[in-house]
């Protein structure tokens, strides 16, 4: 449901979210409401039954039936209270789980934009703490009906006993109404501040935990602790304000409610002296006065609802971030031709990519190079639609990525990252993630291509080893991520700095296998080493958010600015300073490294330039490699 345009989007989404959550637990909420109202009705009948039994006992008349009725009502109240407790807990748990599933799906559907806007720690706080708070709303609303029925029923019962009793109570009712309204308003405001402070603490804590090694190495534990706890005074002030609001409400209730009860009992006493009421009716009136002034229950319910609404609004802020929309156009058969047309992307108010044009022919490899901050990873994200450009479009085999269905897009594009998240129960499942039914043979073949099979087989249970129990280095994690990308297949493979943690020898062997698998897969590779760039059919050189040139690595190498991207330590054949150091130490660049002692060497069949043939990649935002040599670049 989309909220009206003239209201706060977060508030509109919060209301829609709570309505949907209430519908999800509708049957149980209805049962809870009926049980609560029935308990309230039994509680309203009990004073009358007690009063009648007392009158009969004072008159020395048979009262067994009324005494048994009172006992039955007490037992029924106990049973209904137990059922109410179970139903409340069930509804709260079900609704909270539903909210977490819905918000988790939405956050994953939004993608990296959600973490960029809210921060990972704050998102976790919203999906865990705020979802639990908001999940109490349906049960609280159902119980609120009974909480309101008690005072209303008490006033009605007073009127049935004698209209003077109801009139006395109603004279003070406006004071109670103002009290409840103030409690709801002030609690909602302070709860919002409290939850925002919690979110800031969670965000800072997540950052500190993620960078714990850096913190310890720098010896800044105390400074980081202070940074994490910096919002603590705001949290304390908001928490104390909530307590003060509820404390003032309780104090006013203690002042107002007994006065109303005393007034009702006083009038009942006067009516008793005039023989208009019996002793039992006076007892019943005193009990109904207590029920009618049940401000404590209402204050608690309203305060809980106010906190739940504040939490739901924070969830609504997440839902107001639009999820990625997909089209219905089918992806035709094709070689995987990738095109970027006038692509512009902004992040944090800064234009990272500005009017980028690239055309990568199907089955070829494009290496993307550039200095830090040039937009390489963002371009890789746009190429597979992990993000959308602010202007321009990205096409795969002639179809804009925005128009593709989700399954077609994700089936056609495979990814490997610098720090892969290894999800799944076992190592084998982590490699086969995203595949409908990955076969063990496919998983092992992908692992062999990524040079991961040897160290996986050395694990206690091989491919069946739980990921959490599989000790691994950063390079081994990257190789598992590469294996997942190789197992995925598809017509476009994007490696976003996915070789950065590998030693030079292992990287060379993987690139040999990667680029030697023949036509059929288009590859986009974010490269930081000259050796890797030299393996590609063409290199796109990003500089200042634009494609400065596209061409072969050895052609671009003639430019000092291009050489500076690699620190001036690479040569046109792709052997950079680190490669030379390794070879100079007597290590065969095509042999095995320490992690792959059981792997067979992969022979190097490439020519001196790293790849044969002409470049099949063009970029209209710069010059081709043939023009790059003379330095006339834009």
JSON list of N, CA and C in Angstrom, two decimals, residues 172-187 244-258 260 293-300 302-303:
[
{"chain": "A", "resi": 172, "resn": "UNK", "atom": "N", "xyz": [-15.72, 13.50, 37.02]},
{"chain": "A", "resi": 172, "resn": "UNK", "atom": "CA", "xyz": [-14.25, 13.54, 37.02]},
{"chain": "A", "resi": 172, "resn": "UNK", "atom": "C", "xyz": [-13.62, 12.85, 35.84]},
{"chain": "A", "resi": 173, "resn": "UNK", "atom": "N", "xyz": [-14.41, 12.30, 34.91]},
{"chain": "A", "resi": 173, "resn": "UNK", "atom": "CA", "xyz": [-13.88, 11.56, 33.77]},
{"chain": "A", "resi": 173, "resn": "UNK", "atom": "C", "xyz": [-13.02, 12.40, 32.84]},
{"chain": "A", "resi": 174, "resn": "UNK", "atom": "N", "xyz": [-13.37, 13.70, 32.56]},
{"chain": "A", "resi": 174, "resn": "UNK", "atom": "CA", "xyz": [-12.51, 14.49, 31.66]},
{"chain": "A", "resi": 174, "resn": "UNK", "atom": "C", "xyz": [-11.07, 14.59, 32.14]},
{"chain": "A", "resi": 175, "resn": "UNK", "atom": "N", "xyz": [-10.85, 14.61, 33.44]},
{"chain": "A", "resi": 175, "resn": "UNK", "atom": "CA", "xyz": [-9.49, 14.68, 33.97]},
{"chain": "A", "resi": 175, "resn": "UNK", "atom": "C", "xyz": [-8.71, 13.42, 33.57]},
{"chain": "A", "resi": 176, "resn": "UNK", "atom": "N", "xyz": [-9.37, 12.26, 33.68]},
{"chain": "A", "resi": 176, "resn": "UNK", "atom": "CA", "xyz": [-8.72, 11.01, 33.29]},
{"chain": "A", "resi": 176, "resn": "UNK", "atom": "C", "xyz": [-8.43, 10.99, 31.79]},
{"chain": "A", "resi": 177, "resn": "UNK", "atom": "N", "xyz": [-9.35, 11.50, 30.98]},
{"chain": "A", "resi": 177, "resn": "UNK", "atom": "CA", "xyz": [-9.15, 11.51, 29.52]},
{"chain": "A", "resi": 177, "resn": "UNK", "atom": "C", "xyz": [-7.94, 12.36, 29.15]},
{"chain": "A", "resi": 178, "resn": "UNK", "atom": "N", "xyz": [-7.80, 13.54, 29.76]},
{"chain": "A", "resi": 178, "resn": "UNK", "atom": "CA", "xyz": [-6.64, 14.40, 29.49]},
{"chain": "A", "resi": 178, "resn": "UNK", "atom": "C", "xyz": [-5.35, 13.73, 29.93]},
{"chain": "A", "resi": 179, "resn": "UNK", "atom": "N", "xyz": [-5.41, 13.03, 31.05]},
{"chain": "A", "resi": 179, "resn": "UNK", "atom": "CA", "xyz": [-4.23, 12.33, 31.56]},
{"chain": "A", "resi": 179, "resn": "UNK", "atom": "C", "xyz": [-3.76, 11.27, 30.55]},
{"chain": "A", "resi": 180, "resn": "UNK", "atom": "N", "xyz": [-4.69, 10.47, 30.03]},
{"chain": "A", "resi": 180, "resn": "UNK", "atom": "CA", "xyz": [-4.33, 9.42, 29.09]},
{"chain": "A", "resi": 180, "resn": "UNK", "atom": "C", "xyz": [-3.80, 10.00, 27.79]},
{"chain": "A", "resi": 181, "resn": "UNK", "atom": "N", "xyz": [-4.37, 11.09, 27.34]},
{"chain": "A", "resi": 181, "resn": "UNK", "atom": "CA", "xyz": [-3.91, 11.72, 26.10]},
{"chain": "A", "resi": 181, "resn": "UNK", "atom": "C", "xyz": [-2.47, 12.22, 26.25]},
{"chain": "A", "resi": 182, "resn": "UNK", "atom": "N", "xyz": [-2.17, 12.84, 27.37]},
{"chain": "A", "resi": 182, "resn": "UNK", "atom": "CA", "xyz": [-0.82, 13.34, 27.60]},
{"chain": "A", "resi": 182, "resn": "UNK", "atom": "C", "xyz": [0.19, 12.20, 27.69]},
{"chain": "A", "resi": 183, "resn": "UNK", "atom": "N", "xyz": [-0.19, 11.10, 28.32]},
{"chain": "A", "resi": 183, "resn": "UNK", "atom": "CA", "xyz": [0.70, 9.95, 28.44]},
{"chain": "A", "resi": 183, "resn": "UNK", "atom": "C", "xyz": [1.04, 9.42, 27.06]},
{"chain": "A", "resi": 184, "resn": "UNK", "atom": "N", "xyz": [0.04, 9.26, 26.20]},
{"chain": "A", "resi": 184, "resn": "UNK", "atom": "CA", "xyz": [0.27, 8.73, 24.86]},
{"chain": "A", "resi": 184, "resn": "UNK", "atom": "C", "xyz": [1.20, 9.63, 24.06]},
{"chain": "A", "resi": 185, "resn": "UNK", "atom": "N", "xyz": [0.98, 10.94, 24.10]},
{"chain": "A", "resi": 185, "resn": "UNK", "atom": "CA", "xyz": [1.79, 11.87, 23.31]},
{"chain": "A", "resi": 185, "resn": "UNK", "atom": "C", "xyz": [3.22, 11.91, 23.79]},
{"chain": "A", "resi": 186, "resn": "UNK", "atom": "N", "xyz": [3.42, 12.09, 25.08]},
{"chain": "A", "resi": 186, "resn": "UNK", "atom": "CA", "xyz": [4.77, 12.25, 25.61]},
{"chain": "A", "resi": 186, "resn": "UNK", "atom": "C", "xyz": [5.57, 10.96, 25.52]},
{"chain": "A", "resi": 187, "resn": "UNK", "atom": "N", "xyz": [4.93, 9.82, 25.72]},
{"chain": "A", "resi": 187, "resn": "UNK", "atom": "CA", "xyz": [5.63, 8.55, 25.63]},
{"chain": "A", "resi": 187, "resn": "UNK", "atom": "C", "xyz": [6.09, 8.29, 24.21]},
{"chain": "A", "resi": 244, "resn": "UNK", "atom": "N", "xyz": [9.76, 9.43, 33.64]},
{"chain": "A", "resi": 244, "resn": "UNK", "atom": "CA", "xyz": [9.09, 10.58, 34.26]},
{"chain": "A", "resi": 244, "resn": "UNK", "atom": "C", "xyz": [7.65, 10.72, 33.76]},
{"chain": "A", "resi": 245, "resn": "UNK", "atom": "N", "xyz": [7.46, 10.50, 32.44]},
{"chain": "A", "resi": 245, "resn": "UNK", "atom": "CA", "xyz": [6.10, 10.60, 31.89]},
{"chain": "A", "resi": 245, "resn": "UNK", "atom": "C", "xyz": [5.19, 9.58, 32.55]},
{"chain": "A", "resi": 246, "resn": "UNK", "atom": "N", "xyz": [5.66, 8.33, 32.62]},
{"chain": "A", "resi": 246, "resn": "UNK", "atom": "CA", "xyz": [4.82, 7.30, 33.23]},
{"chain": "A", "resi": 246, "resn": "UNK", "atom": "C", "xyz": [4.69, 7.52, 34.74]},
{"chain": "A", "resi": 247, "resn": "UNK", "atom": "N", "xyz": [5.77, 8.05, 35.36]},
{"chain": "A", "resi": 247, "resn": "UNK", "atom": "CA", "xyz": [5.68, 8.32, 36.79]},
{"chain": "A", "resi": 247, "resn": "UNK", "atom": "C", "xyz": [4.67, 9.42, 37.10]},
{"chain": "A", "resi": 248, "resn": "UNK", "atom": "N", "xyz": [4.69, 10.50, 36.31]},
{"chain": "A", "resi": 248, "resn": "UNK", "atom": "CA", "xyz": [3.71, 11.57, 36.51]},
{"chain": "A", "resi": 248, "resn": "UNK", "atom": "C", "xyz": [2.29, 11.05, 36.28]},
{"chain": "A", "resi": 249, "resn": "UNK", "atom": "N", "xyz": [2.15, 10.20, 35.24]},
{"chain": "A", "resi": 249, "resn": "UNK", "atom": "CA", "xyz": [0.82, 9.64, 34.97]},
{"chain": "A", "resi": 249, "resn": "UNK", "atom": "C", "xyz": [0.33, 8.80, 36.15]},
{"chain": "A", "resi": 250, "resn": "UNK", "atom": "N", "xyz": [1.26, 7.98, 36.69]},
{"chain": "A", "resi": 250, "resn": "UNK", "atom": "CA", "xyz": [0.88, 7.15, 37.83]},
{"chain": "A", "resi": 250, "resn": "UNK", "atom": "C", "xyz": [0.54, 8.00, 39.04]},
{"chain": "A", "resi": 251, "resn": "UNK", "atom": "N", "xyz": [1.33, 9.07, 39.26]},
{"chain": "A", "resi": 251, "resn": "UNK", "atom": "CA", "xyz": [1.06, 9.96, 40.41]},
{"chain": "A", "resi": 251, "resn": "UNK", "atom": "C", "xyz": [-0.30, 10.64, 40.26]},
{"chain": "A", "resi": 252, "resn": "UNK", "atom": "N", "xyz": [-0.59, 11.11, 39.05]},
{"chain": "A", "resi": 252, "resn": "UNK", "atom": "CA", "xyz": [-1.89, 11.76, 38.85]},
{"chain": "A", "resi": 252, "resn": "UNK", "atom": "C", "xyz": [-3.02, 10.76, 39.00]},
{"chain": "A", "resi": 253, "resn": "UNK", "atom": "N", "xyz": [-2.75, 9.52, 38.50]},
{"chain": "A", "resi": 253, "resn": "UNK", "atom": "CA", "xyz": [-3.78, 8.50, 38.65]},
{"chain": "A", "resi": 253, "resn": "UNK", "atom": "C", "xyz": [-4.03, 8.20, 40.12]},
{"chain": "A", "resi": 254, "resn": "UNK", "atom": "N", "xyz": [-2.95, 8.12, 40.89]},
{"chain": "A", "resi": 254, "resn": "UNK", "atom": "CA", "xyz": [-3.08, 7.87, 42.33]},
{"chain": "A", "resi": 254, "resn": "UNK", "atom": "C", "xyz": [-3.86, 9.00, 43.01]},
{"chain": "A", "resi": 255, "resn": "UNK", "atom": "N", "xyz": [-3.68, 10.23, 42.49]},
{"chain": "A", "resi": 255, "resn": "UNK", "atom": "CA", "xyz": [-4.38, 11.37, 43.08]},
{"chain": "A", "resi": 255, "resn": "UNK", "atom": "C", "xyz": [-5.84, 11.44, 42.65]},
{"chain": "A", "resi": 256, "resn": "UNK", "atom": "N", "xyz": [-6.10, 11.16, 41.36]},
{"chain": "A", "resi": 256, "resn": "UNK", "atom": "CA", "xyz": [-7.44, 11.34, 40.81]},
{"chain": "A", "resi": 256, "resn": "UNK", "atom": "C", "xyz": [-8.32, 10.12, 41.08]},
{"chain": "A", "resi": 257, "resn": "UNK", "atom": "N", "xyz": [-7.80, 8.93, 40.79]},
{"chain": "A", "resi": 257, "resn": "UNK", "atom": "CA", "xyz": [-8.63, 7.73, 40.89]},
{"chain": "A", "resi": 257, "resn": "UNK", "atom": "C", "xyz": [-9.18, 7.50, 42.30]},
{"chain": "A", "resi": 258, "resn": "UNK", "atom": "N", "xyz": [-8.36, 7.56, 43.37]},
{"chain": "A", "resi": 258, "resn": "UNK", "atom": "CA", "xyz": [-8.94, 7.36, 44.70]},
{"chain": "A", "resi": 258, "resn": "UNK", "atom": "C", "xyz": [-10.01, 8.40, 45.06]},
{"chain": "A", "resi": 260, "resn": "UNK", "atom": "N", "xyz": [-12.12, 9.81, 42.98]},
{"chain": "A", "resi": 260, "resn": "UNK", "atom": "CA", "xyz": [-13.35, 9.40, 42.31]},
{"chain": "A", "resi": 260, "resn": "UNK", "atom": "C", "xyz": [-13.97, 8.19, 43.02]},
{"chain": "A", "resi": 293, "resn": "UNK", "atom": "N", "xyz": [-12.14, 3.32, 37.22]},
{"chain": "A", "resi": 293, "resn": "UNK", "atom": "CA", "xyz": [-10.94, 4.17, 37.30]},
{"chain": "A", "resi": 293, "resn": "UNK", "atom": "C", "xyz": [-9.68, 3.36, 36.99]},
{"chain": "A", "resi": 294, "resn": "UNK", "atom": "N", "xyz": [-9.80, 2.33, 36.15]},
{"chain": "A", "resi": 294, "resn": "UNK", "atom": "CA", "xyz": [-8.65, 1.48, 35.82]},
{"chain": "A", "resi": 294, "resn": "UNK", "atom": "C", "xyz": [-7.65, 2.19, 34.94]},
{"chain": "A", "resi": 295, "resn": "UNK", "atom": "N", "xyz": [-7.16, 3.34, 35.42]},
{"chain": "A", "resi": 295, "resn": "UNK", "atom": "CA", "xyz": [-6.22, 4.14, 34.64]},
{"chain": "A", "resi": 295, "resn": "UNK", "atom": "C", "xyz": [-4.87, 3.43, 34.51]},
{"chain": "A", "resi": 296, "resn": "UNK", "atom": "N", "xyz": [-4.48, 2.71, 35.54]},
{"chain": "A", "resi": 296, "resn": "UNK", "atom": "CA", "xyz": [-3.17, 2.06, 35.49]},
{"chain": "A", "resi": 296, "resn": "UNK", "atom": "C", "xyz": [-3.05, 1.11, 34.31]},
{"chain": "A", "resi": 297, "resn": "UNK", "atom": "N", "xyz": [-4.11, 0.31, 34.10]},
{"chain": "A", "resi": 297, "resn": "UNK", "atom": "CA", "xyz": [-4.08, -0.62, 32.97]},
{"chain": "A", "resi": 297, "resn": "UNK", "atom": "C", "xyz": [-4.04, 0.15, 31.66]},
{"chain": "A", "resi": 298, "resn": "UNK", "atom": "N", "xyz": [-4.87, 1.18, 31.55]},
{"chain": "A", "resi": 298, "resn": "UNK", "atom": "CA", "xyz": [-4.90, 1.96, 30.31]},
{"chain": "A", "resi": 298, "resn": "UNK", "atom": "C", "xyz": [-3.59, 2.68, 30.06]},
{"chain": "A", "resi": 299, "resn": "UNK", "atom": "N", "xyz": [-2.99, 3.23, 31.13]},
{"chain": "A", "resi": 299, "resn": "UNK", "atom": "CA", "xyz": [-1.70, 3.91, 30.97]},
{"chain": "A", "resi": 299, "resn": "UNK", "atom": "C", "xyz": [-0.65, 2.94, 30.44]},
{"chain": "A", "resi": 300, "resn": "UNK", "atom": "N", "xyz": [-0.60, 1.73, 31.01]},
{"chain": "A", "resi": 300, "resn": "UNK", "atom": "CA", "xyz": [0.35, 0.74, 30.54]},
{"chain": "A", "resi": 300, "resn": "UNK", "atom": "C", "xyz": [0.12, 0.36, 29.09]},
{"chain": "A", "resi": 302, "resn": "UNK", "atom": "N", "xyz": [-1.48, 2.11, 26.73]},
{"chain": "A", "resi": 302, "resn": "UNK", "atom": "CA", "xyz": [-1.21, 3.23, 25.83]},
{"chain": "A", "resi": 302, "resn": "UNK", "atom": "C", "xyz": [0.28, 3.50, 25.71]},
{"chain": "A", "resi": 303, "resn": "UNK", "atom": "N", "xyz": [1.02, 3.38, 26.81]},
{"chain": "A", "resi": 303, "resn": "UNK", "atom": "CA", "xyz": [2.46, 3.58, 26.74]},
{"chain": "A", "resi": 303, "resn": "UNK", "atom": "C", "xyz": [3.12, 2.51, 25.86]}
]
